[in-house]
Every structure is written in structure tokens, then in C-alpha cells.
Coordinates of C-alpha atoms and ligand atoms in Angstrom, one line a residue:
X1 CA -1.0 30.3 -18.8
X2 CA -2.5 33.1 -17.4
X3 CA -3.1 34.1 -13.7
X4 CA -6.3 32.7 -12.4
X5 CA -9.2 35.0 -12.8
X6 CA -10.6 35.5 -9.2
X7 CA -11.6 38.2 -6.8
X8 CA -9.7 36.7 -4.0
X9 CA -6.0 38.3 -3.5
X10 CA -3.5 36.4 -4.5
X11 CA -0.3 37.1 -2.3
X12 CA 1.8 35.0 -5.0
X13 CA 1.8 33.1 -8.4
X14 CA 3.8 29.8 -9.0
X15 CA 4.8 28.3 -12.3
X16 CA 3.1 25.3 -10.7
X17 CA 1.9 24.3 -7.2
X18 CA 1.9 21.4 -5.4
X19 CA 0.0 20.1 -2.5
X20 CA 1.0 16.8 -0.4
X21 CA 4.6 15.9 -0.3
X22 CA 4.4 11.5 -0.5
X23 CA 4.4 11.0 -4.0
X24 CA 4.3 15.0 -5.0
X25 CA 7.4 15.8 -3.3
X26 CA 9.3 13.8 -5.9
X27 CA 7.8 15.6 -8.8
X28 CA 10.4 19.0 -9.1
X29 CA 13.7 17.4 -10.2
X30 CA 16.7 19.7 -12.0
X31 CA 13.9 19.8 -15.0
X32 CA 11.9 22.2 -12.9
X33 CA 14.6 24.3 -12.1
X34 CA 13.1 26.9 -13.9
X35 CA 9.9 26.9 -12.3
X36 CA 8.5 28.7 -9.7
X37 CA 7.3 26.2 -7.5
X38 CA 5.0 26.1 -4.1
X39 CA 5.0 22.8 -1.9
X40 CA 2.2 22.7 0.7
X41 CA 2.5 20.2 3.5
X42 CA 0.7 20.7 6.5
X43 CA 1.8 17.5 8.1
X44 CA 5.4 15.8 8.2
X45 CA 7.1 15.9 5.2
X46 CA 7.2 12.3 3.3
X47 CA 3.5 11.7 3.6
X48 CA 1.6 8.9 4.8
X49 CA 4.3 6.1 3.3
X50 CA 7.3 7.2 4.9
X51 CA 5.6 8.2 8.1
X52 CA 2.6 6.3 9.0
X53 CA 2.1 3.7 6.3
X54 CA 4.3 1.2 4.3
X55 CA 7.7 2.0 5.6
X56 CA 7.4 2.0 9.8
X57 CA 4.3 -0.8 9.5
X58 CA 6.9 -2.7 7.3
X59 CA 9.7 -2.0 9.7
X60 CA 7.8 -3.5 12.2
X61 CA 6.5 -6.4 10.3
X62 CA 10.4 -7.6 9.8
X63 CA 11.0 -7.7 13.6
X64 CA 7.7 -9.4 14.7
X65 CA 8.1 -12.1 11.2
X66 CA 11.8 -12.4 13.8
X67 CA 10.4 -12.9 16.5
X68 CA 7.7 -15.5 15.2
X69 CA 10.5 -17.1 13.7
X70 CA 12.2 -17.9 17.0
X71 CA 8.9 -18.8 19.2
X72 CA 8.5 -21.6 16.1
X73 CA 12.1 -22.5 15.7
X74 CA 12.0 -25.7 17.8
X75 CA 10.7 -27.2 14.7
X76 CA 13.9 -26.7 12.9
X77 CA 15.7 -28.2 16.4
X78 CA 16.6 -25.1 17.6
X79 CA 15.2 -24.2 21.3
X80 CA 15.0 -20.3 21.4
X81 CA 12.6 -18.2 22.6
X82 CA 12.0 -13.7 22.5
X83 CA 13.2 -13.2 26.3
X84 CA 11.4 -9.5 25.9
X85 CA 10.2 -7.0 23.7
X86 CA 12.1 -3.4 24.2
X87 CA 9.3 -1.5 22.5
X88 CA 10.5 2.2 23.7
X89 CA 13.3 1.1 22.1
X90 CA 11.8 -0.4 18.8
X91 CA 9.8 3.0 18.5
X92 CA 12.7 5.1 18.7
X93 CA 15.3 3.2 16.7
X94 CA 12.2 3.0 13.6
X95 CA 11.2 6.9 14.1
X96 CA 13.5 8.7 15.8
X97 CA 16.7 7.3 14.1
X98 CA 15.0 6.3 10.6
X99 CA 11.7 7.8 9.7
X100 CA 11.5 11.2 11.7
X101 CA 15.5 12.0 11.0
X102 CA 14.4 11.3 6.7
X103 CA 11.2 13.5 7.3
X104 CA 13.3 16.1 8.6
X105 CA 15.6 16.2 6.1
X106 CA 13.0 16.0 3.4
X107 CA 11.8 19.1 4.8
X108 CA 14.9 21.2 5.3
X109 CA 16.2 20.3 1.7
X110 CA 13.6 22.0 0.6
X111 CA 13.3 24.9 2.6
X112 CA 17.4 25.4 1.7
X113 CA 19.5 26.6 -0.5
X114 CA 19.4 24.0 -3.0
X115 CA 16.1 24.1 -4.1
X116 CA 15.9 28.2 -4.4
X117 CA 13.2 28.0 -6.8
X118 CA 10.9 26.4 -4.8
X119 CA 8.5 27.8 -1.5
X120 CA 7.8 25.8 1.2
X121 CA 3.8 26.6 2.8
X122 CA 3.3 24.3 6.0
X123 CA -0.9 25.3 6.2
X124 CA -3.8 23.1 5.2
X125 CA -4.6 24.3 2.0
X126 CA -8.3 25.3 0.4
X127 CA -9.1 26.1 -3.0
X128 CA -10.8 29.6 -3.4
X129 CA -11.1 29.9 -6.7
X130 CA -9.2 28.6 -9.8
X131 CA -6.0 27.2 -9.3
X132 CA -5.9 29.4 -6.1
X133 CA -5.0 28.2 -2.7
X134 CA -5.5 29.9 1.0
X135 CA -3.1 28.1 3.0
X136 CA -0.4 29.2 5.3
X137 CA 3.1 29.4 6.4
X138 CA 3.4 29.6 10.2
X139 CA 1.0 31.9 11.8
X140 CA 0.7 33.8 8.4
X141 CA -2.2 33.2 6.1
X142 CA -1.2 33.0 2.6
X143 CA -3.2 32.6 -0.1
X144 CA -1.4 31.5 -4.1
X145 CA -2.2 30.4 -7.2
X146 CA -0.4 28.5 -9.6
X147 CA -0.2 27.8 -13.8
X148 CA -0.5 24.4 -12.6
X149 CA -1.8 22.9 -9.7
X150 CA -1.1 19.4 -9.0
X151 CA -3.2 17.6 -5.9
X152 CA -1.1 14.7 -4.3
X153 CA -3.6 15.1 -1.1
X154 CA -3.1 11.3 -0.3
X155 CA -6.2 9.7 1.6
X156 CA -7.0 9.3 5.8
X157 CA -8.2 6.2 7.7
X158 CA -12.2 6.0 7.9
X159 CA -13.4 5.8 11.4
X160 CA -17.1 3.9 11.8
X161 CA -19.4 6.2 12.8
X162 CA -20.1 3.8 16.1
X163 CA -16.4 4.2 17.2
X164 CA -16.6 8.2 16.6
X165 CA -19.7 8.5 18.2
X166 CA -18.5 6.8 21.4
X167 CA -16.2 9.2 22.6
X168 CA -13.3 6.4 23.3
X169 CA -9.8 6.9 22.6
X170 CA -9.0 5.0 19.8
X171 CA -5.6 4.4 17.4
X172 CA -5.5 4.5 13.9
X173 CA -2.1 3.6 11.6
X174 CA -1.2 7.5 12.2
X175 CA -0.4 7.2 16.0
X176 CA -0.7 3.1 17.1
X177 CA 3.3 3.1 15.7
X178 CA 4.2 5.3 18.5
X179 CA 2.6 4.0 21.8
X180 CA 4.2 4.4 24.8
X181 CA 4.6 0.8 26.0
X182 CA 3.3 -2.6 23.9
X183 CA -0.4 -3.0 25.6
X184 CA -1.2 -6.7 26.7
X185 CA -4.1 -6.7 24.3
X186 CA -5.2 -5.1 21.2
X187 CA -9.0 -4.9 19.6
X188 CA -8.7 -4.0 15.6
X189 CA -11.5 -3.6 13.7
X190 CA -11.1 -4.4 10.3
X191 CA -10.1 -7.4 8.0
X192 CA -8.0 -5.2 5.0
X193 CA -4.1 -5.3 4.7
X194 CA -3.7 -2.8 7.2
X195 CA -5.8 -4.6 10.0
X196 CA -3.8 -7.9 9.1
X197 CA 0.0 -6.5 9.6
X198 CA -1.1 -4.7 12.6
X199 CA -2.6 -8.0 14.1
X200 CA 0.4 -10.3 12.8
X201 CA 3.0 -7.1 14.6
X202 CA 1.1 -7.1 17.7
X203 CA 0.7 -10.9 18.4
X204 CA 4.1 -11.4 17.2
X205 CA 5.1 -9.1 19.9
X206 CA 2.8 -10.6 23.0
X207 CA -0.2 -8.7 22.5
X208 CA -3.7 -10.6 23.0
X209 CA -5.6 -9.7 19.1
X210 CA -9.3 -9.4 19.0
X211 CA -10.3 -8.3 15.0
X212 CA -13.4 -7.2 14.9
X213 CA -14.1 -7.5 10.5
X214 CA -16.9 -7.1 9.0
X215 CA -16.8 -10.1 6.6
X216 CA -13.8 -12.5 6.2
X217 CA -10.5 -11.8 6.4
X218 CA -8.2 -10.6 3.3
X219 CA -12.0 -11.4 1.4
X220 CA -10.5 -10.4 -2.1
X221 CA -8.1 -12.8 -2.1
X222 CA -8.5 -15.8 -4.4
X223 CA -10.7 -18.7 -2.9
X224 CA -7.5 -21.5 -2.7
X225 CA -6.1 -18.2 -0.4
X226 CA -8.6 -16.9 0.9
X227 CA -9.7 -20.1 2.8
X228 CA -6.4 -21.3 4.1
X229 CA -5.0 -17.6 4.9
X230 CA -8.8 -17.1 7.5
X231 CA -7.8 -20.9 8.8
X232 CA -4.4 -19.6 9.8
X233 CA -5.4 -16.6 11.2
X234 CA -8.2 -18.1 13.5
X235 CA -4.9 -20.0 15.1
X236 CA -3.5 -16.9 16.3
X237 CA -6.2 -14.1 16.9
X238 CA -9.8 -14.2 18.3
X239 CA -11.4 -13.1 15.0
X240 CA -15.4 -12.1 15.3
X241 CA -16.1 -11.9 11.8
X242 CA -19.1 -10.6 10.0
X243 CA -20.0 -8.7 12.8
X244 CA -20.0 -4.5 13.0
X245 CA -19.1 -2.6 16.3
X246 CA -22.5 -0.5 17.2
X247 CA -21.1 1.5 19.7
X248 CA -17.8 1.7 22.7
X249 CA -17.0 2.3 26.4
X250 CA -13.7 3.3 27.9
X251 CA -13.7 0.6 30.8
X252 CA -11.1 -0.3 33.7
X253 CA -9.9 -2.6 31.6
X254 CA -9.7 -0.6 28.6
X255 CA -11.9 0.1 25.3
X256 CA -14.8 -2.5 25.6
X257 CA -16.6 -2.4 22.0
X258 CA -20.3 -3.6 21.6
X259 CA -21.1 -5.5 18.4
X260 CA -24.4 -6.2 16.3
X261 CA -24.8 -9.5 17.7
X262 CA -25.1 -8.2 21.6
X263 CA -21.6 -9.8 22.2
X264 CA -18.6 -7.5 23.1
X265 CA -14.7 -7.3 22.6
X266 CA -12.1 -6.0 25.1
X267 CA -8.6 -4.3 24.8
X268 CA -6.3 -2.5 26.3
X269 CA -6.0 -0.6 22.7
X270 CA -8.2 -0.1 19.7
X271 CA -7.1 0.0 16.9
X272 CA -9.6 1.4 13.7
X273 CA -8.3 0.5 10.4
X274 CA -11.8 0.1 8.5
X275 CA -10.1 1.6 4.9
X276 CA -9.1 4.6 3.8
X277 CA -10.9 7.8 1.8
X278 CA -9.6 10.2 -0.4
X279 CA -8.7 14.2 1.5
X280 CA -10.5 15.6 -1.7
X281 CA -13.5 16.4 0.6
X282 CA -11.6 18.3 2.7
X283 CA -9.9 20.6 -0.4
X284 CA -12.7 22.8 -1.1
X285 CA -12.6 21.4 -4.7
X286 CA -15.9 23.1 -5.5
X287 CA -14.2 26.7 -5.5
X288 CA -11.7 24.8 -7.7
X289 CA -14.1 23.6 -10.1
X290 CA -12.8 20.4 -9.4
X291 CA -15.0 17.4 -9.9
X292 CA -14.8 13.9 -7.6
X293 CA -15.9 10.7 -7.5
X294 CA -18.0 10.3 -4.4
X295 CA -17.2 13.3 -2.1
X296 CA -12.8 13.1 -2.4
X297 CA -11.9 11.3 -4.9
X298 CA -10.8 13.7 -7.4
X299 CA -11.8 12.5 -11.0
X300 CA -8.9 12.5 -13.5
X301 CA -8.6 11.9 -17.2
X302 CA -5.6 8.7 -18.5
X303 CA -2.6 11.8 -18.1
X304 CA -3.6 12.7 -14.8
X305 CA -5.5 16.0 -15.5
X306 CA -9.0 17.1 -13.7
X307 CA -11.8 16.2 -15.9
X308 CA -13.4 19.6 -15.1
X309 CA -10.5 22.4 -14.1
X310 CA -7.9 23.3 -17.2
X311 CA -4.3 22.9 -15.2
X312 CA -5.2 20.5 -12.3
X313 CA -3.9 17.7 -12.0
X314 CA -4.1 14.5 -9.5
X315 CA -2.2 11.9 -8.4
X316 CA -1.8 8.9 -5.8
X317 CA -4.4 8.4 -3.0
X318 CA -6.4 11.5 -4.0
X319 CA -7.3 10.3 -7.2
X320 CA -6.1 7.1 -7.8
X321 CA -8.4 3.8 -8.3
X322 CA -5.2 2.1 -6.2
X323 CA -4.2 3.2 -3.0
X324 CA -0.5 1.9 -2.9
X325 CA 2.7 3.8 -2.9
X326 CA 4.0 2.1 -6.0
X327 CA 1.3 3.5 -8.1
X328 CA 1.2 6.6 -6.5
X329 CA 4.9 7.0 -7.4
X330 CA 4.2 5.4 -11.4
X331 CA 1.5 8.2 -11.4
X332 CA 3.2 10.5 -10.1
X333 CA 6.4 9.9 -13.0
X334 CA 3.5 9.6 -15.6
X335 CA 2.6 13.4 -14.4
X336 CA 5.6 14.5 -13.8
X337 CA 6.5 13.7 -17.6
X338 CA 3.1 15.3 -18.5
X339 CA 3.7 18.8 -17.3
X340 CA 7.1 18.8 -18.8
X341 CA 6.3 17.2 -22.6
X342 CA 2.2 18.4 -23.0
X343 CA 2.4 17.2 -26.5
X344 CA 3.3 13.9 -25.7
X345 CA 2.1 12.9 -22.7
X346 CA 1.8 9.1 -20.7
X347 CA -0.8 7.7 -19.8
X348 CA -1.5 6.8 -15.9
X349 CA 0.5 2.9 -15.5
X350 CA -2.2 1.1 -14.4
X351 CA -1.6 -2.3 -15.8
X352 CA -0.8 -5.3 -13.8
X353 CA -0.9 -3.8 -10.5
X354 CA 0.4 -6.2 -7.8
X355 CA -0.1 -5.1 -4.4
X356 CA 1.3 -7.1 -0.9
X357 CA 0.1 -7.7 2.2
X358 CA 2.6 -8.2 4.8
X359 CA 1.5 -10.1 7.0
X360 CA 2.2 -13.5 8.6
X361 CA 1.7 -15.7 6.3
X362 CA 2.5 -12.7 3.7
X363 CA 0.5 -12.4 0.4
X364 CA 1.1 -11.3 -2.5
X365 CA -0.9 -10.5 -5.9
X366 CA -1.3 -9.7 -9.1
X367 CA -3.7 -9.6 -11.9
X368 CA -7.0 -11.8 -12.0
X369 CA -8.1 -14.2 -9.4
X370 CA -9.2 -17.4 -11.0
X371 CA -12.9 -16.5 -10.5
X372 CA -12.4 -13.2 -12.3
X373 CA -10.4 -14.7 -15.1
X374 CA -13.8 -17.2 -15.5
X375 CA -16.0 -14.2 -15.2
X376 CA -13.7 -12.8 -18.1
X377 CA -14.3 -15.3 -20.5
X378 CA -10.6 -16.8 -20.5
X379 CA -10.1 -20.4 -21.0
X380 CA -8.5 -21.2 -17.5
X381 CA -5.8 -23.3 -16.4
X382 CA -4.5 -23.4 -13.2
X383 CA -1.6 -24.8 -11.0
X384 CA -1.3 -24.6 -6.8
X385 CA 2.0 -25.4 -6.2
X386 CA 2.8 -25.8 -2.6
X387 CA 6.1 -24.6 -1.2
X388 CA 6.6 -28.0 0.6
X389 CA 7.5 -29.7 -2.6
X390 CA 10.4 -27.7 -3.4
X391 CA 13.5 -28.4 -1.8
X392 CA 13.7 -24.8 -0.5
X393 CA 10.3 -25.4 1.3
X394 CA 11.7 -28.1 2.6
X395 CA 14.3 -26.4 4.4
X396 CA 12.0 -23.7 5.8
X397 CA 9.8 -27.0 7.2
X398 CA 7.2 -25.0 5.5
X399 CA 3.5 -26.8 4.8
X400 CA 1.0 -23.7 4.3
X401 CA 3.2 -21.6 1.8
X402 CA 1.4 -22.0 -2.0
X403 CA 2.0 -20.5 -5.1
X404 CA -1.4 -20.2 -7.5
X405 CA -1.2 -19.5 -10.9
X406 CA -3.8 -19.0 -13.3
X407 CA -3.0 -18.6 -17.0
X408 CA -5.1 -18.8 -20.4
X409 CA -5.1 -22.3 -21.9
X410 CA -5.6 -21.0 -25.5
X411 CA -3.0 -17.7 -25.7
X412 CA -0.3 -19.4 -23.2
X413 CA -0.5 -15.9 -21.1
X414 CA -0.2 -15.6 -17.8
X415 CA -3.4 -13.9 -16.1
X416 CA -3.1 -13.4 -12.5
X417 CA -0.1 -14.6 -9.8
X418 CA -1.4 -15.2 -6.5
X419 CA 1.5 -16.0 -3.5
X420 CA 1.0 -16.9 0.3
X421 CA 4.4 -18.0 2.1
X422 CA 7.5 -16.7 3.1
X423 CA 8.6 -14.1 0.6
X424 CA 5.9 -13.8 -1.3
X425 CA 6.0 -10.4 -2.3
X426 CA 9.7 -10.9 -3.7
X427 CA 8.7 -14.1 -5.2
X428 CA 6.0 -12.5 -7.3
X429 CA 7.9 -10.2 -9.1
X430 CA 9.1 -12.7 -11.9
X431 CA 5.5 -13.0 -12.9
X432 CA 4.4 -9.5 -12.4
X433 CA 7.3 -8.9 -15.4
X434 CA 5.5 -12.2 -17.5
X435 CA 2.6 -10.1 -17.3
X436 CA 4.2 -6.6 -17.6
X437 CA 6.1 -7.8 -21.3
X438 CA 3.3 -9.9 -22.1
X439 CA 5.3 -13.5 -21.9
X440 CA 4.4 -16.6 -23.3
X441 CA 4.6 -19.1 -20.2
X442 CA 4.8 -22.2 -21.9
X443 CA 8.5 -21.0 -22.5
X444 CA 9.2 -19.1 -19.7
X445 CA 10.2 -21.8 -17.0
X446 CA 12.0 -24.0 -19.7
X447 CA 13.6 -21.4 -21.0
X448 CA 15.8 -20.1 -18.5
X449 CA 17.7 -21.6 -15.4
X450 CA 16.4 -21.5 -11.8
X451 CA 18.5 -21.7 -9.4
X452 CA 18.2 -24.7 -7.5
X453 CA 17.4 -25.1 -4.5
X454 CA 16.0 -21.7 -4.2
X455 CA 12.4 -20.9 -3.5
X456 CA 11.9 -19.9 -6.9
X457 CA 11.6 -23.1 -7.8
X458 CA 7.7 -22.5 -6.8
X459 CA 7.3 -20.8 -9.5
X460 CA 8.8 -23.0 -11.7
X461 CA 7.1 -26.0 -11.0
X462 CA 3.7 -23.7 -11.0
X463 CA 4.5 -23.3 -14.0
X464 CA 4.9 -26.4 -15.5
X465 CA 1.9 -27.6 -13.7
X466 CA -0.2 -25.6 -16.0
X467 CA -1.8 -27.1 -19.3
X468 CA -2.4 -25.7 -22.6
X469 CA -4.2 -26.7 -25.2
X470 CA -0.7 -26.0 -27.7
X471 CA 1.8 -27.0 -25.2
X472 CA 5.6 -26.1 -25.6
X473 CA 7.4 -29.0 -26.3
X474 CA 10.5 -27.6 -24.3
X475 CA 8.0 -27.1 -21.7
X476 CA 9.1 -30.5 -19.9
X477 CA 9.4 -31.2 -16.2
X478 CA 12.4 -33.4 -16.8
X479 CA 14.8 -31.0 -15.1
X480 CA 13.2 -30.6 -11.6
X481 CA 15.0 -31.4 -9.0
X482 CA 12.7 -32.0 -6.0
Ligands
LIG1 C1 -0.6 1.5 7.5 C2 -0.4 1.6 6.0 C3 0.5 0.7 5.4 C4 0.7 0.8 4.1 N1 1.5 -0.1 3.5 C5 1.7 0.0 2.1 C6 2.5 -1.0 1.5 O1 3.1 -1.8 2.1 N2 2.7 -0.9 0.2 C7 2.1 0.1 -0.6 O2 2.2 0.1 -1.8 N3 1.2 1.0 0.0 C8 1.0 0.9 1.3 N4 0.2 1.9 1.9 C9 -0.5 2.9 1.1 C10 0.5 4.1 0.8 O3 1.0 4.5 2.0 C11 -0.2 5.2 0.0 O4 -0.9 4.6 -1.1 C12 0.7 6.3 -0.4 O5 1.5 6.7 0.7 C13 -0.1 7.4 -1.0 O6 0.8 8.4 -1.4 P1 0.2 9.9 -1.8 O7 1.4 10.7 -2.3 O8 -0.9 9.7 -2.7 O9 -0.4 10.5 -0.5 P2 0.3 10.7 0.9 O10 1.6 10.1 1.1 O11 -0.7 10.5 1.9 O12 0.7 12.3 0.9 C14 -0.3 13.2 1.0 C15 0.2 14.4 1.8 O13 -0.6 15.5 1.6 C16 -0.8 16.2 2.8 N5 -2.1 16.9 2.7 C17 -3.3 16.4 2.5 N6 -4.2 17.3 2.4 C18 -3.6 18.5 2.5 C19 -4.0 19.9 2.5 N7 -5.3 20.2 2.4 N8 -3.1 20.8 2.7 C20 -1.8 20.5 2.9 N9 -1.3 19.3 2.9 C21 -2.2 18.3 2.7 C22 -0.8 15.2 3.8 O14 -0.4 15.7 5.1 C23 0.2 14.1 3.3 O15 1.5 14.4 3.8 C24 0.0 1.8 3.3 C25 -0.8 2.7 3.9 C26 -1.0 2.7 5.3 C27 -1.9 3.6 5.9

């Protein structure tokens, strides 16, 4: 491919180009050692997963699902309670000793000797014209252009316009991780995955939670969820739901937020995590020719390729109907493949995609709720199989944990997996691969062994609570156990 045809001066050409360094940073492997290659970051190296997003929150999650634990252990006979919460400590031993030490090394690998091929610019970067970049390294403006460009731009939280307008200091997923001390109450406004682990960390942790959501809680969520999971949550946080904030005041006491209804909510911290957009709009994708979806969403074909600009490609957040890591990382392998093998390329993986929520109790999904499967014409059986009547369940003394299954009564396929309870995003995984090779559940819980008396029993007896117009005469409970 030729250099790009513009009037702009062009300090230097890349085989390929690369902007965001989450899921794009993995693309140049030894295949690319060839290449001439330009990474642009103009953040911390790792993007929003490794620094701000799925791996601290998660981190976090795991010690406040501990320390929940132990404030409900007395009903396993145990009397133990969380003495105190070092927080200082908490933030240093996930950031300074984990995530900032991997950032770092992210970034020096490759700025090093190892990775000669490839140029490291640490500016946010602009199109200016096809396949051309102004960006920077340092103090020094640079401006490149590439053979390929590939945009892994990733996405930002969306801040109401109320909240920016007021002029109060507020938090969002990039910088409530790193607080000085643990505040003694917390407002969050929003009712999305991201509002619900911050909420389950926080109260975990002591904090007082206000959420401040729009509609329900978690409102995608299949109804025999959905219901239960806003019941739970209404135990533990002061939840003003289908209300919007209209404006905010800092206050001696903190942020005090007004809302549509004339009522107000206090905190010592707000928190904003309304959803996320797409950085396209801040790209310049015009001078790109690069055409979106809305104003950032670039718009990509099945391989990953800009519907508008020849040698642009998109992946992850910036592009992606999903905003989770794991697909930003399929897409990113699907492109990766793509630029390497042109005449035989893959198609973006987006099949089956399960996605977790991990909070307390956690969720996890995949494929069609039983509504959608209805509104799809399928032929529906389903099955709610509580983890209290398995003997695993048991053990945990657990009576809100379910497993809901919904499945085709004509083809014997599975059609969506839908888990609330302890472990429910490992638990899931055995039907995200019925649906990912297509299995025939009428033979799939008779025709293996589960082993007993582990909570993957759920699932089993989930299964076998399903009917089918042509059941599988294997398909017998006569095994279980509990
Ligand atoms: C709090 C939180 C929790 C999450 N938890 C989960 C989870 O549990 N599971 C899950 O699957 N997903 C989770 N996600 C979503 C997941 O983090 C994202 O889907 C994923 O990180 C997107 O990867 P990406 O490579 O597309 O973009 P990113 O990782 O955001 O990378 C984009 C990079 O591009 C850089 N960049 C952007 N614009 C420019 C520019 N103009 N010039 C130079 N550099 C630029 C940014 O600085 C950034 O580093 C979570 C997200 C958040 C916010």
C-alpha cells in the first residue's frame, strides 16, 4: 500500500499503526516482526481493563465478597466479624504492587530492545488526513501515517449533563479505585454492572450506598432475575430508582445531588457511572474518512475493516456492539488474523456472548432471556433451579442463588443461560460451550458425570428440569443425589 495521499507532513510511515494499547497492544506478536509498527497511548499502558476496569474493580470485588462473607458467617455458626478495613493498604497492594508495576512493564517492553521494530508515541492522537495521525511523543509533535491503521480507542464513562454542569467533584471508575481513605458514604448514580460492583465493594467495606438509577436495577436481566436481584439490593443500599439527578452542590457534608422528584441524596463521594461511549468522537475521524455510528462509534464491516476508509480497521470499545474485554480481545485475534491472511480472513466472534456482573449476589449471562427467546419465535421451555436444592447449596446455607435455563422444546438447543449466586460467572461457562458447539441438551446432563456434591449440580438438575417435546430417554433424573 501506498503512502497516504495528503498535504500534511508526514514525519514517518509505519507498515501499520496502532492506537490504544487494551486489546491493541496484543496485536504485534513475532508475526509482525517484520513490520514497522507505531503504538500510540496517551494514557497508562494496558487500557481501561488492566487499569480502571475489570481487573482492580474485580480485585476489589474478591475482598469485599470476603468481607460479606464473614459479617454473614454466624449463619454457618461461626462468630467473626471485619475488625477494619486498611484501604491505603488495599489501594496500594491492587495498584502499586499489581496493576501499576504490569502497566509499567507493558510500557517499557515496548519501548526496549525486544520489540525494535516497533515505536512507542505517548500523545493523543488525531487523524489529519488518510491513515495519518498528529500525535506526539513527549513535548514533540509528531505526526505518522501508516499502511494500516488499526483504532482500539476503547470508550470513556458518560457524565449527565446535570452532574457536569454542577461544578462538584465527582468520581468516575478512572479515579474512585484510588481514594485516599474509604469515605463513610457513597452516592452512585447508575443501575449498570459498573454501578452495581461499586455499590456491593463499597457497602461491603462500611460505606453508606445511595444509587441514584434511572430505572431498575440490572433492568436487562431476565424477569425471574431481575426481580429477586432489585429485592436484594433494596436490603443493602438506599436505591432511588427511576429518578434522574437535575443538578449538585458541594455541601459540608459532601456532594448533595438534587433529583427530578424535588428529593435529594447525600455523600461523602459521588460516584458517576451512567455507561460508557465510544472515544471515536474525539479521533477526528472525519479527516480520516472514517464513518461512525452516532458520533464515536466507529462503523466496521464482519473482519473488522472501516466501512468507509480502505486500511482502517476497529476493534473493542471503539467499535464494538459489546463493550467487554473478552470480546474486545476475540476481535482483536479475529483482526489480528485479518491483517496477516487478507485472503482469508475471520469474521468478528460475536456469537454467544456471555458477559458477568460481579456483584453481590453475582450474575452471570448468556444468550436470550426467556422473553427474547418468545419474542423469537422459539418453542420455550424453561427450568429455575435454585441453588438450595443441591447439596452444595446446602453447604453454602444459600436460599437466593438460581440457575435459569431456557432451551427450545422442539430442537433440544439451549437458548440462553442465566445465573445469580455464588460463582455464577464460573458456573456458566459449561453452557456458554452447549451453546458455542451447538449441543443437544437432552443428552448433555445424562451424558457425562457431575461431580457430586459440587455446585455444578445446578446445572444439572436445570437441566433435567427442562421438557421437550422428543425427550432423551437417557435423559432421566434417576441419578441425582440431593
Ligand atoms: C469499571 C469497569 C469494569 C469493567 N469490568 C469488566 C469485566 O468484568 N469484564 C469485561 O469483560 N469487561 C469489563 N469492563 C469493560 C472492559 O474494560 C472494556 O470492554 C475493555 O477494556 C475495552 O478494551 P479496548 O481495548 O477496546 O479499549 P481500552 O482498554 O479502553 O483501550 C483503549 C486505549 O486507547 C487509549 N486512547 C484512546 N483514545 C486515544 C487517542 N486519541 N490517542 C491515544 N490513545 C488513545 C486509551 O488511553 C486506552 O488506553 C469494565 C469496564 C469498566 C470501566
Amino acid at each position: 500500500m501506498q503512502t497516504p495521499a495528503s498535504k500534511t507532513a508526514v514525519d514517518r510511515h509505519y507498515d501499520l499503526v496502532i492506537i490504544g494499547t487494551g486489546s491493541g497492544n496484543s496485536i504485534p506478536g513475532p508475526e509482525f516482526e517484520d513490520q514497522s509498527i507505531a503504538i500510540i497511548e496517551k494514557a497508562s499502558f494496558g487500557g481501561t481493563c488492566l487499569n480502571v476496569g475489570c481487573i482492580p474493580t474485580k480485585m476489589y470485588v474478591h475482598t469485599a465478597d470476603v468481607a460479606l462473607q464473614t459479617a454473614e458467617s454466624g449463619r454457618l455458626g461461626l462468630e467473626a466479624e471485619v475488625n477494619s478495613v486498611d484501604w491505603p493498604g488495599m489501594v496500594s497492594r491492587i495498584f502499586e504492587n499489581r496493576v501499576d508495576a504490569i502497566s509499567a512493564a507493558g510500557e517499557e517492553y515496548r519501548r526496549g530492545p525486544k520489540t525494535p521494530n516497533i515505536d512507542v508515541y505517548d500523545q493523543h492522537a488525531v487523524f489529519v488526513g488518510e491513515r495519518t495521525l498528529r500525535t506526539g511523543q513527549g513535548v514533540h509533535p509528531r505526526t505518522i501515517s501508516g499502511d494500516r491503521v488499526v483504532v482500539a480507542a476503547g470508550s470513556r464513562p458518560v457524565i449527565p449533563e446535570a452532574i457536569a454542569a454542577s461544578g462538584v467533584r465527582y468520581h468516575t471508575n478512572e479515579d474512585i479505585m484510588r481514594l485516599p481513605q474509604l469515605p463513610k458514604s457513597l452516592v452512585v448514580i447508575g443501575g449498570g454492572s459498573i454501578a452495581m460492583e461499586f455499590a456491593h465493594v463499597f457497602d461491603a467495606l462500611g460505606t453508606d450506598v445511595t444509587i441514584i438509577a434511572r430505572s431498575t436495577l440490572l433492568r436487562n436481566l431476565d424477569q425471574d432475575l431481575h426481580g429477586p436481584f432489585n429485592n436484594l439490593a433494596a436490603e443493602r443500599f438506599d436505591i432511588r430508582s427511576g429518578r434522574t439527578p437535575v443538578g449538585a452542590v458541594q455541601t459540608d457534608q459532601g456532594i448533595t445531588v438534587r433529583l427530578d422528584d424535588g428529593s435529594t441524596a447525600t455523600g461523602e463521594v459521588l460516584l458517576v457511572a451512567t455507561g460508557r461511549i465510544p472515544n471515536g468522537d474525539l479521533l477526528g475521524l472525519p479527516a480520516g474518512g472514517i464513518e461512525t455510528i452516532g458520533a464515536g462509534r466507529i462503523k466496521v464491516d464482519e473482519y473488522g475493516r472501516s466501512t468507509s476508509a480502505a486500511g482502517v480497521w476497529a476493534l473493542g470499545d471503539v467499535s464494538s456492539p459489546y463493550m467487554l474485554k473478552h470480546v474486545a480481545n476475540a476481535e482483536m485475534r479475529a483482526v489480528r488474523h485479518n491483517l496477516l491472511n487478507p485472503e482469508n480472513m475471520q469474521r468478528m466472534p460475536h456469537d454467544h456472548v456471555p458477559a458477568a456482573t460481579f456483584t453481590h449476589p453475582q450474575i452471570a449471562t448468556v444468550g436470550m432471556t426467556e422473553a427474547q427467546a418468545r419474542e423469537h419465535g422459539h418453542n420455550v421451555t424453561t427450568k429455575v433451579q435454585s441453588y438450595g436444592d443441591v447439596a452444595y447449596g446446602w453447604a453454602l446455607e444459600d436460599t437466593t442463588g438460581i440457575c435459569k435455563l431456557v432451551a427450545d422444546k422442539d430442537t433440544g438447543k439451549l437458548v440462553g443461560a442465566h445465573y445469580m449466586g455464588p460463582q455464577a460467572s464460573t458456573l456458566i461457562q459449561q453452557m456458554i460451550t452447549v451453546l458455542a458447539f451447538d449441543l443437544d441438551v437432552r443428552q448433555f446432563a445424562a451424558n457425562q458425570y457431575w461431580i457430586h456434591p459440587a455446585l455444578p449440580e445446578v446445572t444439572e438438575n436445570a437441566l433435567l428440569g427442562l421438557t421437550f417435546n422428543q425427550p432423551d430417554h437417557n435423559n432421566s433424573p434417576d441419578h441425582l443425589t440431593s
